[in-house]
PDB file of C-alpha atoms in Angstrom:
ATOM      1  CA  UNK A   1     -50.453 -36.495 -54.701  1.00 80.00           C
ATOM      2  CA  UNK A   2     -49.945 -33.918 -52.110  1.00 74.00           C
ATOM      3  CA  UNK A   3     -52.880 -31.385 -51.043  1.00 72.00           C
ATOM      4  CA  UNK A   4     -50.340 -28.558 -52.833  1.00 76.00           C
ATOM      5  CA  UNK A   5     -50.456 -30.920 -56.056  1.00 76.00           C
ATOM      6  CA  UNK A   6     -53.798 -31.255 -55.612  1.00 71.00           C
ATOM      7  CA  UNK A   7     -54.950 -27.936 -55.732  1.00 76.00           C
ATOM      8  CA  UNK A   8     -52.558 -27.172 -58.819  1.00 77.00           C
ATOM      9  CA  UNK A   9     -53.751 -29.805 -60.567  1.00 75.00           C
ATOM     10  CA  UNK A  10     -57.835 -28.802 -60.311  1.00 72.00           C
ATOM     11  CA  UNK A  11     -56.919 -25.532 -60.526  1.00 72.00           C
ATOM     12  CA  UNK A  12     -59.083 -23.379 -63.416  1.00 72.00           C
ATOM     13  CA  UNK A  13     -57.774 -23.193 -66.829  1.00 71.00           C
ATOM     14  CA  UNK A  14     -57.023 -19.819 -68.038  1.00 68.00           C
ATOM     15  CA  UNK A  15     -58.545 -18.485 -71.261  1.00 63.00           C
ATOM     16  CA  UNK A  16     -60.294 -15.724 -73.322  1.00 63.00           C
ATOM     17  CA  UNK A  17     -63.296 -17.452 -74.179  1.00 74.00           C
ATOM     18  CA  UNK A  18     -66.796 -16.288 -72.164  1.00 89.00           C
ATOM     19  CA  UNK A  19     -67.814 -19.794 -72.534  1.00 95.00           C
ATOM     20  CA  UNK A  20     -65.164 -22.554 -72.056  1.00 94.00           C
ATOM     21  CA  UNK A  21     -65.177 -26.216 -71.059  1.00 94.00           C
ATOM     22  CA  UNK A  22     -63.466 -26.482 -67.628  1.00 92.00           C
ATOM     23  CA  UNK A  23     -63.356 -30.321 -68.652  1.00 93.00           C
ATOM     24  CA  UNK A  24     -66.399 -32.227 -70.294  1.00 95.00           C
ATOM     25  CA  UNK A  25     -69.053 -31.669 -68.095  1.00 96.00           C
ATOM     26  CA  UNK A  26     -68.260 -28.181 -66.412  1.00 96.00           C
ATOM     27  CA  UNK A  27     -68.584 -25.011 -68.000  1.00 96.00           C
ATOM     28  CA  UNK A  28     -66.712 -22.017 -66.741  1.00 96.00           C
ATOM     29  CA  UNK A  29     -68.426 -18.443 -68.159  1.00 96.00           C
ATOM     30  CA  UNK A  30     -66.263 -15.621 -68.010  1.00 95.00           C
ATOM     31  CA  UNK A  31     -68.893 -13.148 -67.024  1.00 95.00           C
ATOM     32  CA  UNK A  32     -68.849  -9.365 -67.579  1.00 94.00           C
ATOM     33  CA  UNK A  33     -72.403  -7.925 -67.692  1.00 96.00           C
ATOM     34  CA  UNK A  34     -75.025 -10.834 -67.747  1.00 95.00           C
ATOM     35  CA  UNK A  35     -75.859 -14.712 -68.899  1.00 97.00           C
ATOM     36  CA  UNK A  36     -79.008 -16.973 -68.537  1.00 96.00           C
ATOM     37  CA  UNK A  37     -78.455 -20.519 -67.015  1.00 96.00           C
ATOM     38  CA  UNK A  38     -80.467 -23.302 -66.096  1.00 93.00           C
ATOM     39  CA  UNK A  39     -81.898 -22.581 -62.525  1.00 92.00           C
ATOM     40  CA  UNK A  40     -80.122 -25.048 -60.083  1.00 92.00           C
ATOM     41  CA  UNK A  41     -76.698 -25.446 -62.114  1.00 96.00           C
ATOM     42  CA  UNK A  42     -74.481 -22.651 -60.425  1.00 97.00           C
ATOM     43  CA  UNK A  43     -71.720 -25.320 -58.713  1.00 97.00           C
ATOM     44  CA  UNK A  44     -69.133 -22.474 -57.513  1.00 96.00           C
ATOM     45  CA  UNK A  45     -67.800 -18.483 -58.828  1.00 96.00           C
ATOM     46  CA  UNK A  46     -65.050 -15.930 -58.179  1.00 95.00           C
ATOM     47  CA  UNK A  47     -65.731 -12.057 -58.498  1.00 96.00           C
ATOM     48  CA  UNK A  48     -68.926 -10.345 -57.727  1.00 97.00           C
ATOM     49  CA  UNK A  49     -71.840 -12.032 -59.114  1.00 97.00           C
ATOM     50  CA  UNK A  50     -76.014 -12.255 -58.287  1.00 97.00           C
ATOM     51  CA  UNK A  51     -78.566 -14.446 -59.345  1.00 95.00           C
ATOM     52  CA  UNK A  52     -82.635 -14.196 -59.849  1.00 93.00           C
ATOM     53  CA  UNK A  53     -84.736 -16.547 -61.380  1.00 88.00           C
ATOM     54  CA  UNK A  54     -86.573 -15.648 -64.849  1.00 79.00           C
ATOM     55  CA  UNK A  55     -89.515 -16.933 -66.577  1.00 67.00           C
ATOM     56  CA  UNK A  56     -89.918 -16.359 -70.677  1.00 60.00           C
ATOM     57  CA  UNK A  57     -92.849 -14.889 -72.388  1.00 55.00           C
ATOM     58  CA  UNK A  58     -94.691 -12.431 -70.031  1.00 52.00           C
ATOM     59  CA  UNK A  59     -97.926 -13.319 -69.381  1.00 48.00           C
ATOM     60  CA  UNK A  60     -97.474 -16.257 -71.140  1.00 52.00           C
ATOM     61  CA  UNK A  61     -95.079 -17.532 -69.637  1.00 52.00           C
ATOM     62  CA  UNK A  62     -96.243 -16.420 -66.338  1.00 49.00           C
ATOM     63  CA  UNK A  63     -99.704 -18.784 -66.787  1.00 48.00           C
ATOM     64  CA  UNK A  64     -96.990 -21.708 -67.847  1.00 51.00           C
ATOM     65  CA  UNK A  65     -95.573 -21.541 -64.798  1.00 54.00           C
ATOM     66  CA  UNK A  66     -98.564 -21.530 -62.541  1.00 48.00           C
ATOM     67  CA  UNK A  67    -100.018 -24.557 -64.756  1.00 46.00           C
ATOM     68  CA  UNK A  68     -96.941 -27.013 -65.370  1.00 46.00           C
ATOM     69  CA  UNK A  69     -94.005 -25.228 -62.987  1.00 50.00           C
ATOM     70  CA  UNK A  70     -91.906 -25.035 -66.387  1.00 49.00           C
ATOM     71  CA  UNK A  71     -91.886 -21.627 -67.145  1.00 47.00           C
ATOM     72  CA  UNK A  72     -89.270 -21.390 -64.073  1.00 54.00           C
ATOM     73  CA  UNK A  73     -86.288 -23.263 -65.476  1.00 76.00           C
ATOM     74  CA  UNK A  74     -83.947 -20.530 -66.218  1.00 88.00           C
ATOM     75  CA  UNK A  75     -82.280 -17.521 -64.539  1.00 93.00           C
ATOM     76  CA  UNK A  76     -79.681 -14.774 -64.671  1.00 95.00           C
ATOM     77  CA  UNK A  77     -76.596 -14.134 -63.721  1.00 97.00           C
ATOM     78  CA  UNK A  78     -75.199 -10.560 -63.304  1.00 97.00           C
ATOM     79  CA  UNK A  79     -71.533  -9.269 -62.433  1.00 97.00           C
ATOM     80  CA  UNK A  80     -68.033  -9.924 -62.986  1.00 96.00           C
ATOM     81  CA  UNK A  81     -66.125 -13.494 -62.495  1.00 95.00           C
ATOM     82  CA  UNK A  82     -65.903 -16.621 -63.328  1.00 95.00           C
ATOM     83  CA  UNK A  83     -69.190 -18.896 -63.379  1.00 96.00           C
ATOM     84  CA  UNK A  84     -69.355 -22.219 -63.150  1.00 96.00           C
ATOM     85  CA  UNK A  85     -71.888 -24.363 -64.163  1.00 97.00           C
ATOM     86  CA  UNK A  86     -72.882 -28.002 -64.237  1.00 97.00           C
ATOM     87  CA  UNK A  87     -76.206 -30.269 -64.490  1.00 96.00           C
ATOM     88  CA  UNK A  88     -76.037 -33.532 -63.253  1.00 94.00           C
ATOM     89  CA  UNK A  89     -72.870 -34.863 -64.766  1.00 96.00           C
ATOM     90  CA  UNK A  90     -73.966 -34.561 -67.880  1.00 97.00           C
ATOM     91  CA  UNK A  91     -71.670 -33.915 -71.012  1.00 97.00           C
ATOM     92  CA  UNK A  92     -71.434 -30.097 -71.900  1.00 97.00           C
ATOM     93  CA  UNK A  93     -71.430 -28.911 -75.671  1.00 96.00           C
ATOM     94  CA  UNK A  94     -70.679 -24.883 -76.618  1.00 96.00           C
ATOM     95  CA  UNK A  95     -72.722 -23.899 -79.488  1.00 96.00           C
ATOM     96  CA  UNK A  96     -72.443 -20.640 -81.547  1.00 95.00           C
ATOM     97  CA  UNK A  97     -75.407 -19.275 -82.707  1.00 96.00           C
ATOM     98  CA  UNK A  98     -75.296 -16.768 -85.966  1.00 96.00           C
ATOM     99  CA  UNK A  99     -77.931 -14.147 -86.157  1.00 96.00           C
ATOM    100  CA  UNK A 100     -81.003 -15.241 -86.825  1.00 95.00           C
ATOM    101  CA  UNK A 101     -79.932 -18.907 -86.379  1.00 96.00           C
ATOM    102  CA  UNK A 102     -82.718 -20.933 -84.401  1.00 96.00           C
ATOM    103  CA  UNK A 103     -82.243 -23.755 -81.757  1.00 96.00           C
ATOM    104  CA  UNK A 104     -84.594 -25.287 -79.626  1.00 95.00           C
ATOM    105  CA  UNK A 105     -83.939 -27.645 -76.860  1.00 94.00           C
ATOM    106  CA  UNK A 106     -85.711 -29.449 -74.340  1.00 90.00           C
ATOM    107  CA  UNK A 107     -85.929 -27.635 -71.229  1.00 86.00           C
ATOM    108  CA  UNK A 108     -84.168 -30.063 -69.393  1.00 88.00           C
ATOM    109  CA  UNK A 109     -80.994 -29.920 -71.229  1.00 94.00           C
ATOM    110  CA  UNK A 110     -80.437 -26.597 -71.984  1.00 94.00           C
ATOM    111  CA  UNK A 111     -77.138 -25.235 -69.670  1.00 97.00           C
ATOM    112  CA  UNK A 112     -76.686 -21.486 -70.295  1.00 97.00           C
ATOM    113  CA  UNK A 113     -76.864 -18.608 -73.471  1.00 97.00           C
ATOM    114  CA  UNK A 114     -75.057 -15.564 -73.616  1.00 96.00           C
ATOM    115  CA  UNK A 115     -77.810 -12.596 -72.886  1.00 94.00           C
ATOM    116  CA  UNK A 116     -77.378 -11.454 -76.439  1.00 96.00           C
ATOM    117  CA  UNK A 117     -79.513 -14.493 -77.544  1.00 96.00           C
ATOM    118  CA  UNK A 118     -83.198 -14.038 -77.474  1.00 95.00           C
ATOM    119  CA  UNK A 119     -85.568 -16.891 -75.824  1.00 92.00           C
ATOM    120  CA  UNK A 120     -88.533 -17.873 -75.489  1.00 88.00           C
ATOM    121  CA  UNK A 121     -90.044 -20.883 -73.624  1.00 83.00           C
ATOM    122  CA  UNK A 122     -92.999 -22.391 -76.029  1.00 79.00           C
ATOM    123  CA  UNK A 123     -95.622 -25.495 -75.831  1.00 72.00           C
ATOM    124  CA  UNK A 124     -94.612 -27.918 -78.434  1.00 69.00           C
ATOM    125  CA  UNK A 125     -98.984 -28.419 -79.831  1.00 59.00           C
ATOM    126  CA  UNK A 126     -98.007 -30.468 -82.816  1.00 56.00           C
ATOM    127  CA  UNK A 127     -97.137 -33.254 -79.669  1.00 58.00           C
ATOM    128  CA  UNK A 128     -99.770 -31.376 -76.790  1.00 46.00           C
ATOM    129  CA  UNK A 129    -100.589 -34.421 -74.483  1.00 46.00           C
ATOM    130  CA  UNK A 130     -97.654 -36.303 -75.285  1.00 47.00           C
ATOM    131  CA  UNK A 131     -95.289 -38.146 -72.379  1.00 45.00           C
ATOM    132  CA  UNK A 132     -92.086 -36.986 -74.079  1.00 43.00           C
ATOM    133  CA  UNK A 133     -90.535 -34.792 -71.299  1.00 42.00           C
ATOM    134  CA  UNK A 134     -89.927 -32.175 -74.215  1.00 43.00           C
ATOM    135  CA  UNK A 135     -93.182 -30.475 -74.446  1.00 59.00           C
ATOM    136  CA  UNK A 136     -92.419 -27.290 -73.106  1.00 75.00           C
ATOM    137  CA  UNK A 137     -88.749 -26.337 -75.344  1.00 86.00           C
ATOM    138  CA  UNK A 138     -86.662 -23.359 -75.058  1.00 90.00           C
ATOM    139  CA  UNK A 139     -86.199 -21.675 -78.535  1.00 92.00           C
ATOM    140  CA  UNK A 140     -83.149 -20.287 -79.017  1.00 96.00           C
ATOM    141  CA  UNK A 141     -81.737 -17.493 -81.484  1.00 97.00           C
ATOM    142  CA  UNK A 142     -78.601 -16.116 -81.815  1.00 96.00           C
ATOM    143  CA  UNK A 143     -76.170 -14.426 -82.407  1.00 97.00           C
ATOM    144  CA  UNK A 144     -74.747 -15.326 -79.140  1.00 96.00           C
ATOM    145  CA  UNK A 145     -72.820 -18.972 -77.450  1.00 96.00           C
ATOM    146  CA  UNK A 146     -75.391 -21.865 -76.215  1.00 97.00           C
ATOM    147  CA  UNK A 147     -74.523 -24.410 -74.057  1.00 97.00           C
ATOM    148  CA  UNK A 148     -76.447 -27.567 -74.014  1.00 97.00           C
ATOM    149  CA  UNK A 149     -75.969 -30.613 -71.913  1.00 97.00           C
ATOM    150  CA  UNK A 150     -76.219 -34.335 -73.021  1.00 97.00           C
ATOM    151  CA  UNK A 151     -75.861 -37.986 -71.439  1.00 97.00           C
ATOM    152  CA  UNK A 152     -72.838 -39.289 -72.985  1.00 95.00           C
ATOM    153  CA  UNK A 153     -71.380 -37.978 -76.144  1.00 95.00           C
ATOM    154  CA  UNK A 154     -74.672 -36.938 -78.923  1.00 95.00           C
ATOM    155  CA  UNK A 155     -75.339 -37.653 -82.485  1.00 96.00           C
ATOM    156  CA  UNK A 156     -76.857 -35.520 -84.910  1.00 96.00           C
ATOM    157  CA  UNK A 157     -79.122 -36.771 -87.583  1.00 96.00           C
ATOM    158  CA  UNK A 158     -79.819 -35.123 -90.731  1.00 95.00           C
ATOM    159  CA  UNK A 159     -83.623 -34.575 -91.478  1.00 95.00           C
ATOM    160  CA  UNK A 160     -86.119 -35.960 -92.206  1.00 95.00           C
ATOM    161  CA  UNK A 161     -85.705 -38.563 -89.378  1.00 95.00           C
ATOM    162  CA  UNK A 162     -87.525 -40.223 -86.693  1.00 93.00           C
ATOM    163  CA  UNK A 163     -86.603 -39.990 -82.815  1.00 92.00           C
ATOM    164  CA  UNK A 164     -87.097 -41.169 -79.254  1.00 90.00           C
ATOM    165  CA  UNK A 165     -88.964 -38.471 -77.665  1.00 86.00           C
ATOM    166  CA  UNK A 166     -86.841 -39.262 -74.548  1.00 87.00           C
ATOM    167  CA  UNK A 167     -83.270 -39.076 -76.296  1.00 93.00           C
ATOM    168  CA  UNK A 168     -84.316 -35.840 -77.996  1.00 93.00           C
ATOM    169  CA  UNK A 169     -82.170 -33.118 -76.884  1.00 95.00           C
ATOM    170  CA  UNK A 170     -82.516 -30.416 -79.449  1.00 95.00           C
ATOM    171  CA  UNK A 171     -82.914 -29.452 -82.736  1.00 96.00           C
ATOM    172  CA  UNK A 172     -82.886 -26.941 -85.579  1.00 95.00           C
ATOM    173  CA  UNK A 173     -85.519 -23.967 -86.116  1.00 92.00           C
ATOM    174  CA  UNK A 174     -86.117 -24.594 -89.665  1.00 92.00           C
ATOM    175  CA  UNK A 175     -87.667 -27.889 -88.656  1.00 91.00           C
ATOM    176  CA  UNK A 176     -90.457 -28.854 -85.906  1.00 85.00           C
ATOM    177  CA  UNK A 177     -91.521 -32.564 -85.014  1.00 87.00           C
ATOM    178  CA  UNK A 178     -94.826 -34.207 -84.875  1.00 84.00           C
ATOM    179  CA  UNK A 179     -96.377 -37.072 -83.273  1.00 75.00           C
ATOM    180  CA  UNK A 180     -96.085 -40.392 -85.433  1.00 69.00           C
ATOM    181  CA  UNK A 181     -96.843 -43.952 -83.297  1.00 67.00           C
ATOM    182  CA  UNK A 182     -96.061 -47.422 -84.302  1.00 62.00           C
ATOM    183  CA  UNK A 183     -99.148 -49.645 -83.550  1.00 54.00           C
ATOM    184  CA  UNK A 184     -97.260 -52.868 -84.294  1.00 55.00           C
ATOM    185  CA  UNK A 185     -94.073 -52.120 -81.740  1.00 50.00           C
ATOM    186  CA  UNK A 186     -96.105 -51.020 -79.180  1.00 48.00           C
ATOM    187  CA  UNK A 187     -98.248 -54.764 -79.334  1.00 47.00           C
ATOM    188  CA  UNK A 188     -95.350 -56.075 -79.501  1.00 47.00           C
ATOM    189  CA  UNK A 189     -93.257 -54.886 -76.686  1.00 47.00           C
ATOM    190  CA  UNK A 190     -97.158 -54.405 -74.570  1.00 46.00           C
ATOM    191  CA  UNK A 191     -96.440 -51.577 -72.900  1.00 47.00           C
ATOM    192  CA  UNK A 192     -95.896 -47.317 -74.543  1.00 47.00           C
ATOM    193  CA  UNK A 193     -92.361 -46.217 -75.025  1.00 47.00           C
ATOM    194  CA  UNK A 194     -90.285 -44.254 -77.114  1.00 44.00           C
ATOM    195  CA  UNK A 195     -90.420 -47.034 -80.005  1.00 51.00           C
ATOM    196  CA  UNK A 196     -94.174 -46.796 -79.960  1.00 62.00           C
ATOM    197  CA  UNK A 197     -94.260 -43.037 -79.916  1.00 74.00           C
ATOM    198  CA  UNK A 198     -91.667 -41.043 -82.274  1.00 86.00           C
ATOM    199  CA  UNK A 199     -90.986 -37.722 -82.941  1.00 89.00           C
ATOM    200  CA  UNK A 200     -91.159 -36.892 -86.686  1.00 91.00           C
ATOM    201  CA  UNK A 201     -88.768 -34.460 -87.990  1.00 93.00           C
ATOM    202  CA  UNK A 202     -90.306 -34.538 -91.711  1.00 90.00           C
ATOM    203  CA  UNK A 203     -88.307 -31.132 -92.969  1.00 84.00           C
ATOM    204  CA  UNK A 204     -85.067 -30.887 -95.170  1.00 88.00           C
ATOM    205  CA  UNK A 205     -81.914 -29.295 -94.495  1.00 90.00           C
ATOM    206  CA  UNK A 206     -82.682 -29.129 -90.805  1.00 94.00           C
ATOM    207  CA  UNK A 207     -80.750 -31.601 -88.124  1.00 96.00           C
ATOM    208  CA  UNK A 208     -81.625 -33.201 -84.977  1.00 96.00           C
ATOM    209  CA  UNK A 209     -79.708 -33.632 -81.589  1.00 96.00           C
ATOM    210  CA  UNK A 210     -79.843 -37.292 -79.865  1.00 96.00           C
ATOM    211  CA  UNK A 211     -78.277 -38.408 -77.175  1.00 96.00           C
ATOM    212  CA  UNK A 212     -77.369 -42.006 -76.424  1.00 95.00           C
ATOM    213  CA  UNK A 213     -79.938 -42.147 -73.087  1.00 94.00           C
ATOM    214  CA  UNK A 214     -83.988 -42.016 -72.182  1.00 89.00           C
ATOM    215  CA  UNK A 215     -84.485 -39.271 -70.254  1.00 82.00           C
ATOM    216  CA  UNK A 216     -87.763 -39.326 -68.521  1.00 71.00           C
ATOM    217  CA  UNK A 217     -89.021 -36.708 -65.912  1.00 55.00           C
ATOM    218  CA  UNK A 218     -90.713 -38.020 -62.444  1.00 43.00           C
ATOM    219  CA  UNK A 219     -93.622 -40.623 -63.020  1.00 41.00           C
ATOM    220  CA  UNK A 220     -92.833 -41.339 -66.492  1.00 46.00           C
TER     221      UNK A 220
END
C-alpha cells in the first residue's frame, strides 16, 4: 500500500469508550481528568497529558519499595487526550469493576484502572518466600474499568482449583491462594517448578485468571 493508505489504515479508531482496545494488545484511554498505568507502558498520546510515578500504601508502601523495588510499578496520568498503552505485546483484556467488587493481579500484568478504583499494592504472606513472581499483587476495587494484560488469550477457572504460580495472572477478592507442593513431581522432574509448587485457591464462588505461559521475573 501507499504511505497515504498506510496512514489511513493505522489510523485510531474512533469511539466513546475511556477504555477501548485499539486492536488486541493496545489500549487507547480516552483521558479527561486522571488514570493509573503500569510505569513503562505509555507507547504514544494526543492532547495535553503528564505523567509521575506512584507508589501504594504510604509508608507501607514506601518501605516496599526501598526493600524489593515493587512498590514503584504504577503511575498517573493527568490531562486530556488519547493514551496509549501497551506492555510487551501482550494480549489486553478491559474489565469492569462494580462497587465493591475485588481483583487482584500480579504486579506484572496489571495495564491501567480508571482513578475511581481504589488500590493497594500488598505482600501475598500466605506464599512469603515463595519464587512465584506474584508475591507482591495489586488489589483492585471498583467501581471503575481495569485493564489487565496476558500472554496469549486466558482461561478462567472456577474455584477451588490449583495453579502455576507463573501462569497466574489474577484473581477474585473473595478468594486468596496458599502454598501447596507436590513432593512426588518435583522427584520426578529433579528440579522446582510450577508443578512442584501450586497455588491453592481452596474458596467457592471465587475464579481464577491463567494464562497459557510461565512468566518468570530475572533469575528465576
Amino acid at each position: 500500500m501507499n504511505l497515504d493508505e498506510f496512514v489511513s489504515a493505522h489510523a485510531p479508531s474512533e469511539g466513546g469508550d475511556s477504555f477501548e482496545l485499539e486492536n488486541s494488545k493496545l489500549l487507547d484511554v480516552a483521558l479527561d481528568g486522571n488514570v493509573m498505568a503500569k510505569a513503562g507502558s505509555m507507547v504514544g498520546y494526543t492532547g495535553d497529558i503528564s505523567f509521575e510515578r506512584k507508589s501504594a500504601g504510604g509508608l507501607t508502601g514506601m518501605l516496599k519499595k526501598k526493600a524489593t523495588g515493587e512498590g514503584d510499578v504504577m503511575m498517573q496520568a493527568t490531562g486530556t487526550g488519547h493514551l496509549y498503552l501497551a506492555d510487551q505485546g501482550k494480549e489486553v483484556q478491559i474489565l469492569e469493576l462494580d462497587a465493591g467488587e475485588e481483583l487482584s493481579v500480579n504486579g506484572n500484568d496489571v495495564l491501567a484502572f480508571e482513578s475511581s478504583v481504589n488500590w493497594d499494592i500488598k505482600m501475598l504472606t500466605s506464599i512469603a518466600g515463595a519464587s512465584s513472581g506474584g508475591l507482591f499483587n495489586v488489589f483492585l476495587e471498583g467501581p471503575g474499568h481495569v485493564a489487565i494484560t496476558t500472554h496469549g488469550e486466558p482461561i478462567v477457572l472456577q474455584t477451588p482449583a490449583k495453579t502455576d504460580p507463573n501462569a497466574t495472572v489474577a484473581w477474585s477478592g473473595n478468594v486468596s491462594p496458599s502454598s501447596n507442593r507436590d513432593i512426588n513431581i518435583k522427584g520426578l522432574l529433579g528440579r522446582s517448578s510450577g508443578e512442584s509448587y501450586q497455588l491453592e485457591f481452596a474458596g467457592d464462588d471465587g475464579f481464577v485468571i491463567v494464562q497459557p505461559f510461565e512468566e518468570v521475573g530475572p533469575g528465576e
